[in-house]
Short mmCIF file of C-alpha atoms and ligand atoms in Angstrom, two decimals:
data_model
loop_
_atom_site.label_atom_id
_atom_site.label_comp_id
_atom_site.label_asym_id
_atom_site.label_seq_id
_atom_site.Cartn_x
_atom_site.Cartn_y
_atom_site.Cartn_z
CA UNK A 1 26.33 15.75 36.31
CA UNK A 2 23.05 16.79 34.62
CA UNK A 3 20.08 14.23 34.75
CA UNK A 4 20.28 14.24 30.80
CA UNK A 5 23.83 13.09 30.74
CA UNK A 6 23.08 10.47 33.14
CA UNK A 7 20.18 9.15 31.25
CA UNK A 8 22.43 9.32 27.61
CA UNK A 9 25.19 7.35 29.68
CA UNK A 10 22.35 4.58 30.47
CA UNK A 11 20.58 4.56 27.19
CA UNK A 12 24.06 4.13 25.11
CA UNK A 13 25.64 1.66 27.79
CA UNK A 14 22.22 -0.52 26.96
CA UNK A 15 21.96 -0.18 23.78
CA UNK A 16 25.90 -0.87 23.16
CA UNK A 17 26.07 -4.22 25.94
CA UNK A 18 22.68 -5.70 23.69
CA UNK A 19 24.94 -5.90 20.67
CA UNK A 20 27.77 -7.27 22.35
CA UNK A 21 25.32 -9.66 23.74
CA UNK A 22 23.65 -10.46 20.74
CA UNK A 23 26.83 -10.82 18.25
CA UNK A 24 28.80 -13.45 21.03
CA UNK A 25 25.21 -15.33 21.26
CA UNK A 26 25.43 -15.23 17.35
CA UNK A 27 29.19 -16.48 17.39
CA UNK A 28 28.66 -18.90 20.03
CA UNK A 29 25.13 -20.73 18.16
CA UNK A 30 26.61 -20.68 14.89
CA UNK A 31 29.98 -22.08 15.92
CA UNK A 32 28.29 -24.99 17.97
CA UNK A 33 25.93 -25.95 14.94
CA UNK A 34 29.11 -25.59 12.48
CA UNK A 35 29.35 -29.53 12.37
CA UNK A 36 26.14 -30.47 11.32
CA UNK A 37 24.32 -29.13 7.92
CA UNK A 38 20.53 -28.96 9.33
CA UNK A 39 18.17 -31.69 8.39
CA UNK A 40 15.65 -29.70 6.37
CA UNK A 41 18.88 -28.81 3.55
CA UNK A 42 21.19 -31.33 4.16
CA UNK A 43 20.56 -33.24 0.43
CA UNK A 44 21.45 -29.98 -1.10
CA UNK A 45 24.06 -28.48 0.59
CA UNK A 46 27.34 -30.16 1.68
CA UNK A 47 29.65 -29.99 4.91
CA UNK A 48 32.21 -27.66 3.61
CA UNK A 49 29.56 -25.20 2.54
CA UNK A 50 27.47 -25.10 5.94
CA UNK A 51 31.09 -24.82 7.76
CA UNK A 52 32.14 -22.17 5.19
CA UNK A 53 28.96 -20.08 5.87
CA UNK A 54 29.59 -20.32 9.86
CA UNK A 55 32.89 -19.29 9.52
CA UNK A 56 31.88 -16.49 6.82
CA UNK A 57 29.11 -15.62 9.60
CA UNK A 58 31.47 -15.13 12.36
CA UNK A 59 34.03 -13.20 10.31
CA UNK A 60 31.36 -11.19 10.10
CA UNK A 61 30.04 -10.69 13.33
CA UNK A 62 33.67 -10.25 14.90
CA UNK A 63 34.04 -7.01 12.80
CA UNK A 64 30.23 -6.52 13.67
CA UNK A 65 31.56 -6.37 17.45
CA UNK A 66 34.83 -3.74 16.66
CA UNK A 67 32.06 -2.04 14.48
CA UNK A 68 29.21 -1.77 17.68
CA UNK A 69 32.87 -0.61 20.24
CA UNK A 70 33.78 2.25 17.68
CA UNK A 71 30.94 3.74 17.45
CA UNK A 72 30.12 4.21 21.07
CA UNK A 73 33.42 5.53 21.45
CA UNK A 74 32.98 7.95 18.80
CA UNK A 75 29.66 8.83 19.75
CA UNK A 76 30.97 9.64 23.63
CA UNK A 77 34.20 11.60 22.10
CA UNK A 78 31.68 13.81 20.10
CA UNK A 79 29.27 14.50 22.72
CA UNK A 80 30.72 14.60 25.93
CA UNK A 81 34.09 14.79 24.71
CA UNK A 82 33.67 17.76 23.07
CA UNK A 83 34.38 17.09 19.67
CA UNK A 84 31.12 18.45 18.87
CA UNK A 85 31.86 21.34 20.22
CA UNK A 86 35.36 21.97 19.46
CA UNK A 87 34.38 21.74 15.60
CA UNK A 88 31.39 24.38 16.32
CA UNK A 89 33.88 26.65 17.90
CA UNK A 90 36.35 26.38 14.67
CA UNK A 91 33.64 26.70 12.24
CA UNK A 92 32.47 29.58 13.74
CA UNK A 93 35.70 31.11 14.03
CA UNK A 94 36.03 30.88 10.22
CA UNK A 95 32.94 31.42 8.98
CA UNK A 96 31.25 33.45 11.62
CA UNK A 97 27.35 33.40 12.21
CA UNK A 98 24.76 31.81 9.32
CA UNK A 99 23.89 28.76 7.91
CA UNK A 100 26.80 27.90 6.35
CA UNK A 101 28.76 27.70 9.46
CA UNK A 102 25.79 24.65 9.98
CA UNK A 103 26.51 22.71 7.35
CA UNK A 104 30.21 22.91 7.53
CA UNK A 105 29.40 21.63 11.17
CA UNK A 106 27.70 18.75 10.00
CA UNK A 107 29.25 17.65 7.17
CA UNK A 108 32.66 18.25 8.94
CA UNK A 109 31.10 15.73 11.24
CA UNK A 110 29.72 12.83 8.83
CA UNK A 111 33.13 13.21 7.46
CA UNK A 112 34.99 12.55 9.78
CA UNK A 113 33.19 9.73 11.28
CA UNK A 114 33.32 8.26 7.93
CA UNK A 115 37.37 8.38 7.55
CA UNK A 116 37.36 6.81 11.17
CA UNK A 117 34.82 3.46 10.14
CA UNK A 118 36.60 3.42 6.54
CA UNK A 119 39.44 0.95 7.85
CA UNK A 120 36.75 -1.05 8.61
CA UNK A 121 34.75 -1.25 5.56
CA UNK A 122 38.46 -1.84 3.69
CA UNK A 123 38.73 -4.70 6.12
CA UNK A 124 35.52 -5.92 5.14
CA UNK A 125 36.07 -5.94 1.53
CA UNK A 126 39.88 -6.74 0.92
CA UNK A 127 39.92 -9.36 3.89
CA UNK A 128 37.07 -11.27 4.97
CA UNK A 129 35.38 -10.65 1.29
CA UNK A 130 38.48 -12.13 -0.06
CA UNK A 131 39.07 -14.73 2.49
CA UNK A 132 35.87 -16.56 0.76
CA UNK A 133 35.96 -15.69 -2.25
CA UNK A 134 33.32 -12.76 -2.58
CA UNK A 135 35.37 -10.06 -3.37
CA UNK A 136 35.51 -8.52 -7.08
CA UNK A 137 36.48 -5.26 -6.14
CA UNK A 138 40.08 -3.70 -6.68
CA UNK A 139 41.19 -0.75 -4.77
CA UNK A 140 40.72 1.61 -7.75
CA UNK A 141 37.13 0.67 -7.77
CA UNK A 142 36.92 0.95 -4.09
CA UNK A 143 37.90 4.11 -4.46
CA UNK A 144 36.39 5.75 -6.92
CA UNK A 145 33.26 4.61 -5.51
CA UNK A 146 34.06 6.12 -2.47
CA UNK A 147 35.05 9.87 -4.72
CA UNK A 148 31.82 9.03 -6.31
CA UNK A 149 29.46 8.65 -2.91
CA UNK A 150 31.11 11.92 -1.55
CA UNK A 151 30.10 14.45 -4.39
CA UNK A 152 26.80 12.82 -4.88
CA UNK A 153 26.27 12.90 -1.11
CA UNK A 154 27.92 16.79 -1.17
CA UNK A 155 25.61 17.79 -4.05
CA UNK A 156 22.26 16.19 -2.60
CA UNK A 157 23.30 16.69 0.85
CA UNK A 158 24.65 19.97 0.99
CA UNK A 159 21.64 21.66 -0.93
CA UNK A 160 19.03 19.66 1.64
CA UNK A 161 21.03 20.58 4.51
CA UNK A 162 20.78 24.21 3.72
CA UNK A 163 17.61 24.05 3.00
CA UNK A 164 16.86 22.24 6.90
CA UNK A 165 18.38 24.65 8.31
CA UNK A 166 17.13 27.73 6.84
CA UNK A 167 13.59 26.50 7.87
CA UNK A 168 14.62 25.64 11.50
CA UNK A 169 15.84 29.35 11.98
CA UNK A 170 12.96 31.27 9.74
CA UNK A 171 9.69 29.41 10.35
CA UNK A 172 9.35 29.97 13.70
CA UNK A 173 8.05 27.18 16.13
CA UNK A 174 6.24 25.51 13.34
CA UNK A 175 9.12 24.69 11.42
CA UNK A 176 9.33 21.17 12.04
CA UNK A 177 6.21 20.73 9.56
CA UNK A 178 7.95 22.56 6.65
CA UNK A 179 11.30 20.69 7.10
CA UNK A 180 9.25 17.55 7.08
CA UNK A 181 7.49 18.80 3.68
CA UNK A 182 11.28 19.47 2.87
CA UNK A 183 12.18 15.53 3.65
CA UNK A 184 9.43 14.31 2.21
CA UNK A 185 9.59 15.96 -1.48
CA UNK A 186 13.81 15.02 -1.27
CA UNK A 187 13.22 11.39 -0.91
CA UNK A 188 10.41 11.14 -3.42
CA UNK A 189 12.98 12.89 -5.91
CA UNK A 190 15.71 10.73 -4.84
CA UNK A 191 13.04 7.40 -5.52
CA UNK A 192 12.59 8.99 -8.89
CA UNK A 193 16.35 9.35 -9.86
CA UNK A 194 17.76 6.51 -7.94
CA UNK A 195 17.08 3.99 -11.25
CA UNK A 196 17.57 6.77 -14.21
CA UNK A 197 20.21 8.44 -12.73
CA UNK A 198 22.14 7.25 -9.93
CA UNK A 199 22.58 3.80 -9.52
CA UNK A 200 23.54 3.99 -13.55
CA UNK A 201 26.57 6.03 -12.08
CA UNK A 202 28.21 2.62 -9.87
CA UNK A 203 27.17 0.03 -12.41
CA UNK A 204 26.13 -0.96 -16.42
CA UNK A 205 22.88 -1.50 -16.79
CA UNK A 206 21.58 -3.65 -19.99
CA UNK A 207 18.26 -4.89 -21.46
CA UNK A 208 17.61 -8.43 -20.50
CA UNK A 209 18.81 -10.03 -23.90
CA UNK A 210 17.80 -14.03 -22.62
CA UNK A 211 14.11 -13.40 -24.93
CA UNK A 212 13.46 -17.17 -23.69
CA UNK A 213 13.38 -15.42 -19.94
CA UNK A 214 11.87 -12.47 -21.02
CA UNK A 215 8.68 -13.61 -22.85
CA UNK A 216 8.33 -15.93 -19.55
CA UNK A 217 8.82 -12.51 -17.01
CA UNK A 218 6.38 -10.71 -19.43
CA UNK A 219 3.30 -13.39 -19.01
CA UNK A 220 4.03 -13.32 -15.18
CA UNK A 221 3.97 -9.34 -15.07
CA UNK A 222 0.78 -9.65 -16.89
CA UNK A 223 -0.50 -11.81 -15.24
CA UNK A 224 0.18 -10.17 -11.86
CA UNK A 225 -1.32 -6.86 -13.53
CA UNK A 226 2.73 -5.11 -13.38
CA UNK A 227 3.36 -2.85 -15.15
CA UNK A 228 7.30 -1.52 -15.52
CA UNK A 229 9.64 0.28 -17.57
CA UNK A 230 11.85 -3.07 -18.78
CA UNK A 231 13.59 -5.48 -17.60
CA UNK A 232 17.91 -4.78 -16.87
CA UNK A 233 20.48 -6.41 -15.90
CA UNK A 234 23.08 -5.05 -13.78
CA UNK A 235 26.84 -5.96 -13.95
CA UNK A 236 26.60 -6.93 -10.02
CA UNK A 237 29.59 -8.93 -10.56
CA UNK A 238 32.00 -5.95 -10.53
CA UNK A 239 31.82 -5.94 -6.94
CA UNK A 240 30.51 -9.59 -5.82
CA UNK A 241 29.79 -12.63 -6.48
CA UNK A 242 26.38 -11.94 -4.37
CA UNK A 243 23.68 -13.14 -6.28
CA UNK A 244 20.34 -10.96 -6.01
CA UNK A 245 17.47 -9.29 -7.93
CA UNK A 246 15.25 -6.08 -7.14
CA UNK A 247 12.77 -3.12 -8.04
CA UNK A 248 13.59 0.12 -8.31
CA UNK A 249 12.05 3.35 -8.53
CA UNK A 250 8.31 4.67 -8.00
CA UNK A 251 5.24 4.77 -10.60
CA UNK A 252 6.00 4.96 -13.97
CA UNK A 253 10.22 4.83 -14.06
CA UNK A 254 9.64 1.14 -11.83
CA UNK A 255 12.85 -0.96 -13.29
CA UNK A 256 13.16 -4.48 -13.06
CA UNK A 257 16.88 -5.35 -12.22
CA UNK A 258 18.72 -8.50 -12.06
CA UNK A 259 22.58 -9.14 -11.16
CA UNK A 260 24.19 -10.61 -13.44
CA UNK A 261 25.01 -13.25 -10.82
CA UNK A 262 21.79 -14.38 -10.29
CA UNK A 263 20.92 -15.27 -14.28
CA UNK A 264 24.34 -17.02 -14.28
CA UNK A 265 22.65 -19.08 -10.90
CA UNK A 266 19.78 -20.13 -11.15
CA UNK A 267 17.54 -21.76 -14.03
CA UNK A 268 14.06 -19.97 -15.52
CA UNK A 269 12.00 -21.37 -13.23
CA UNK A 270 13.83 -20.20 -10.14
CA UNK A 271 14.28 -16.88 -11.68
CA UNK A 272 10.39 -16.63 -12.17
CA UNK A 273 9.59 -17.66 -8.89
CA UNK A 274 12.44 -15.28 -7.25
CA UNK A 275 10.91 -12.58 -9.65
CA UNK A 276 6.93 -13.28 -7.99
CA UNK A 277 8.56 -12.82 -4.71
CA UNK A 278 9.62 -9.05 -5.50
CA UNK A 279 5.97 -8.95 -6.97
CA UNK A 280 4.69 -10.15 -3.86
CA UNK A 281 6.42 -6.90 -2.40
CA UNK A 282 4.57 -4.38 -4.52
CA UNK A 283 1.27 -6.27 -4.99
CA UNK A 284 0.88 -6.63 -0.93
CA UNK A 285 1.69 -2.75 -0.59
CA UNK A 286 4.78 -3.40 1.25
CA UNK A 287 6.57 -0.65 -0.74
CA UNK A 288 4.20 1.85 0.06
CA UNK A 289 3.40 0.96 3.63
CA UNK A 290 7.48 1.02 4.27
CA UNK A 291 7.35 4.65 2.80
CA UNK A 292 4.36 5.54 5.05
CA UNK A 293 5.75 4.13 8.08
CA UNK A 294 9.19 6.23 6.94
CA UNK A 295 7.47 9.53 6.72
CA UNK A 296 5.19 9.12 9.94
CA UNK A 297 8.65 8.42 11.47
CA UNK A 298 10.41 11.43 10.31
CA UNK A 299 7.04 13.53 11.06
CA UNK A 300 7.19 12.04 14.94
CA UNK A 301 11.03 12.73 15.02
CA UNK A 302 11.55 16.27 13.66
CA UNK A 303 7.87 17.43 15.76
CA UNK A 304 10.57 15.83 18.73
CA UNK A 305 13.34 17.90 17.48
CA UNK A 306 11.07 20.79 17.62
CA UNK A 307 10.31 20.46 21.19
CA UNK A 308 14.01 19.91 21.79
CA UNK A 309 15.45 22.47 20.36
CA UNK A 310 14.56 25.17 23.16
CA UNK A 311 15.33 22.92 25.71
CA UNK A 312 18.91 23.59 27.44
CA UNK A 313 19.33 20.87 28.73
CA UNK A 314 19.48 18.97 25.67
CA UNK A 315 22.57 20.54 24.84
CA UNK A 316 24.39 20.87 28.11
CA UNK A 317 23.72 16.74 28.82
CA UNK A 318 24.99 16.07 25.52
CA UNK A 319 28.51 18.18 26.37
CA UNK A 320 27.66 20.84 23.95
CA UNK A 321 27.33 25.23 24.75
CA UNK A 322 26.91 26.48 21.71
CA UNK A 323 22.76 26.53 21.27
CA UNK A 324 21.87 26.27 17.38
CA UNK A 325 19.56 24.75 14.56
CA UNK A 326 22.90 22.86 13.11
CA UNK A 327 23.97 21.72 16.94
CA UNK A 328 20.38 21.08 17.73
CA UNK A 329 20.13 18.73 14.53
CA UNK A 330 23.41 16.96 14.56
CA UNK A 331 23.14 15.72 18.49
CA UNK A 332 19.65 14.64 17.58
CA UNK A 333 20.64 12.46 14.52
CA UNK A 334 24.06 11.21 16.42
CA UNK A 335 21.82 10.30 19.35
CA UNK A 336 18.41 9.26 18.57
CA UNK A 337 19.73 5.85 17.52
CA UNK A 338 20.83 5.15 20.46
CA UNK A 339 16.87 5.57 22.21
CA UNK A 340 15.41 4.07 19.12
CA UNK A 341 17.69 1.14 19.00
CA UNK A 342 15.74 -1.05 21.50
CA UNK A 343 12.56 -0.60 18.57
CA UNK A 344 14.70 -2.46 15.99
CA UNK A 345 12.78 -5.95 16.88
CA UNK A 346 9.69 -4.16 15.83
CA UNK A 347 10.78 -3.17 12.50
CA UNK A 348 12.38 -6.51 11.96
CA UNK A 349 9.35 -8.61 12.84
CA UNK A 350 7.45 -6.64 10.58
CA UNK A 351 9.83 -6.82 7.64
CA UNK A 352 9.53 -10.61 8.25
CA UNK A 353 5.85 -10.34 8.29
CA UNK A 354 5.86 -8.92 4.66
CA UNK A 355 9.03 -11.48 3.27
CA UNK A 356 6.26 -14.73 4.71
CA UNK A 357 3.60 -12.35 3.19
CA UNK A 358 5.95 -11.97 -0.69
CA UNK A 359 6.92 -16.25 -0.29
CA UNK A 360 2.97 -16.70 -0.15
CA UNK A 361 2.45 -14.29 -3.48
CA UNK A 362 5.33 -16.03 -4.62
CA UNK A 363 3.43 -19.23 -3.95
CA UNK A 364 -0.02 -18.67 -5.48
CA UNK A 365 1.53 -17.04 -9.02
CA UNK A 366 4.50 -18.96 -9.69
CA UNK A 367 6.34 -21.93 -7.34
CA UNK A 368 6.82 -22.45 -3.85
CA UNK A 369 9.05 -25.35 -5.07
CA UNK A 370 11.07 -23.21 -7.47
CA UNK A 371 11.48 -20.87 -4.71
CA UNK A 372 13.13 -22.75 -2.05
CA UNK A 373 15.04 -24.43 -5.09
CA UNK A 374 16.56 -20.61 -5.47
CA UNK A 375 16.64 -19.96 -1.79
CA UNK A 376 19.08 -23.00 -1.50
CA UNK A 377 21.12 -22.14 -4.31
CA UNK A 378 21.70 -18.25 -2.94
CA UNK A 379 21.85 -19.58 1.35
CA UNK A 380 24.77 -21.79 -0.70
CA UNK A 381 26.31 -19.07 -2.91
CA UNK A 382 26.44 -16.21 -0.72
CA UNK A 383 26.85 -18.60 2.34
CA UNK A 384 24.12 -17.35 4.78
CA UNK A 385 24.14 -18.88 7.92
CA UNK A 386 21.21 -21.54 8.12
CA UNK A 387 21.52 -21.80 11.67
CA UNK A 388 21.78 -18.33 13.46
CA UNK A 389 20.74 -17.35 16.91
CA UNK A 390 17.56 -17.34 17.22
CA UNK A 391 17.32 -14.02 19.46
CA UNK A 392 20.03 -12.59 17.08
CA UNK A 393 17.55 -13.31 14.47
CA UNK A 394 14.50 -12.28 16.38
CA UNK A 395 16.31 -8.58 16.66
CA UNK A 396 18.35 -7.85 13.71
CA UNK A 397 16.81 -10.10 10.48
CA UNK A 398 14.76 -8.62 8.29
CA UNK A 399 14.33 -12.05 6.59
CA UNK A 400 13.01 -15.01 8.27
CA UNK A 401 15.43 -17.54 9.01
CA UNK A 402 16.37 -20.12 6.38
CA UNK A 403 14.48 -22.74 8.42
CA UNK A 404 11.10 -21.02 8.86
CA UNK A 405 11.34 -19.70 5.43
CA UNK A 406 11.84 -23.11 4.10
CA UNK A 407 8.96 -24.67 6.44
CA UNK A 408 6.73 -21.95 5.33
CA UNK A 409 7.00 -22.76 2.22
CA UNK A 410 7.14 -26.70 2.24
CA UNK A 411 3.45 -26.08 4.01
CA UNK A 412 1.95 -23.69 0.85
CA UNK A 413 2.96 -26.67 -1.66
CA UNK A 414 0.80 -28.59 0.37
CA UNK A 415 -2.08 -26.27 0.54
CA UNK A 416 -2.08 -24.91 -2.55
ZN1 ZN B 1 11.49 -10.10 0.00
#
């Protein structure tokens, strides 16, 4: 067996026993904590809640665990399987040589992958979703959100994907810099349109009418030196009763956007100091430096891909013959997660690092009381676990746990 097959076999049996790990350490905390609201919330949120979060939580994490099985699976049948190959023999049988043949070989792939998880994401929606109460979806919906995320995905995709691999076979051994110029231009365009012209395709978006709320958001963007392109509310509640509130898009086309489930939720004040939070985002740089770190990624990855890409034994450990830009590209974004995966603690501490970083913002130009008023309400309302596993936390969160978000921000009332 080649040494590269062997060391694939390793990385994907550690990465694949860590989640297993991790998601019965999360079941197991969160069950034996389910009698007891903590201390710290326990005035504002009652038994049944805390017990209907745990068990919400470990719906969750069970489908988390069939979710983590499949995908190894999946990832083995492609590889070493085969599967990989057997599509890249079809393809070329029908298509011959060129670049289509490529991205009929990868988008043959995501495809089918996709079909194979979608029993999962109906589960997650029609049954647990439903179980408590979050789901607002009907099938039709379902679906034509699904017909909708397949031609925008086919007409953004497709043209990228054409464009990768046109590069990889015409620039020579330097092409990993041009498809990265490639990347980089496609996800500032897709930052542009995402609030003008795609996300207005899955839901209604409509001025903030409240002029109460408004004139209040206005002095705080002022005041915080914001400037954006309006304020919007977004019919959230199509979907979910999931309360939240975000920014959108880049420079000048920045959108404030509010679910409609969070106005109905929580009062002016909390809405002002959820609102700083978000502000805290952009005024700390987090936006940018999350783009940065994104592109020096992708840089680092396709100069890897580059090196790769000669290499024969980066196909043959991976169980594939046929040597090409589209099977050189496809094994590396099928596998790379699966090397990378042990880095995820990284990125999550650091995304906490910036949410501690937003709360203090949040803080110093509106209410560290108002915000852990709203925290409550939405821990309550979308029932978040306030008691997860700590190393499940440590790994996966990208928000600091209830608790330590809480203390963090009982300790800036006091010092500010
Ligand atoms: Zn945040």
């Amino acid at each position: 067996m080649p040494v590269f097959t062997l060391i694939f076999i390793a990385a994907l049996f550690v990465a694949t026993a860590t989640r297993l790990w991790l998601a019965r350490r999360q079941l197991r905390h969160v069950r034996a904590h389910r009698d007891a609201v903590p201390r710290d919330f326990a005035e504002h949120i009652a038994l049944d809640s805390h017990q209907k979060a745990a068990d919400y939580t470990c719906a969750k994490t069970r489908l988390d665990i069939v979710h983590v099985i499949l995908d190894a699976i999946l990832l083995l049948i492609f590889t070493l399987g085969g599967g990989i190959q057997a599509l890249a023999d079809l393809w070329q049988g029908l298509l011959g040589v060129g670049v289509w043949r490529g991205v009929a070989l990868i988008a043959s792939v995501l495809v089918i992958s996709g079909l194979l998880e979608l029993p999962l994401s109906l589960y997650r929606t029609f049954v647990i979703y439903a179980r408590f109460n979050f789901n607002k979806m009907t099938l039709g919906l379902f679906l034509a959100d699904l017909v909708k995320q397949l031609l925008i995905g086919a007409m953004l995709g497709i043209p990228l994907l054409l464009g990768v691999l046109w590069l990889m076979e015409r620039m020579g051994p330097n092409w990993w810099l041009y498809a990265w110029l490639a990347w980089m231009s496609f996800n500032l365009l897709i930052l542009l349109l995402y609030p003008t012209v795609i996300a207005p395709i899955f839901n209604k978006f409509t001025p903030l009418q409240d002029q109460a709320l408004a004139t209040r958001i206005e002095t705080l963007l002022q005041k915080c030196g914001f400037k954006s392109q309006g304020l919007f509310v977004m019919d959230g509640s199509r979907r979910t009763s999931h309360g939240n509130a975000y920014f959108s898009g880049l420079g000048a086309s920045k959108r404030i956007v509010f679910f409609d489930t969070l106005l109905s939720r929580l009062n002016h004040d909390e809405i002002e100091a959820v609102l700083a939070h978000e502000l805290g985002h952009f005024k700390r740089h987090h936006v940018l430096k999350r783009i940065a770190a994104m592109f020096a990624l992708s840089l680092a990855g396709l100069w890897l891909l580059g090196w790769l890409m000669p290499q024969p034994w980066f196909y043959e450990g991976l169980g594939v013959s046929t040597r090409s830009t589209a099977t050189a590209l496809l094994l590396f974004l099928l596998v790379s997660p699966v090397f990378t995966f042990l880095f995820h603690p990284l990125s999550s501490l650091l995304s906490r690092k910036h949410e501690f970083e937003a709360d203090r913002y949040a803080a110093e130009n509106a209410s560290a009381e108002q915000l852990i008023h709203a925290l409550v309400k939405l821990y309550n309302d979308n029932a978040a676990t306030l008691t997860p596993d700590p190393l499940h936390s440590l790994f996966y969160d990208s928000h600091p746990a209830a608790s330590q978000r809480v203390a963090h921000l009982r300790a800036l009332m006091t010092h500010i």
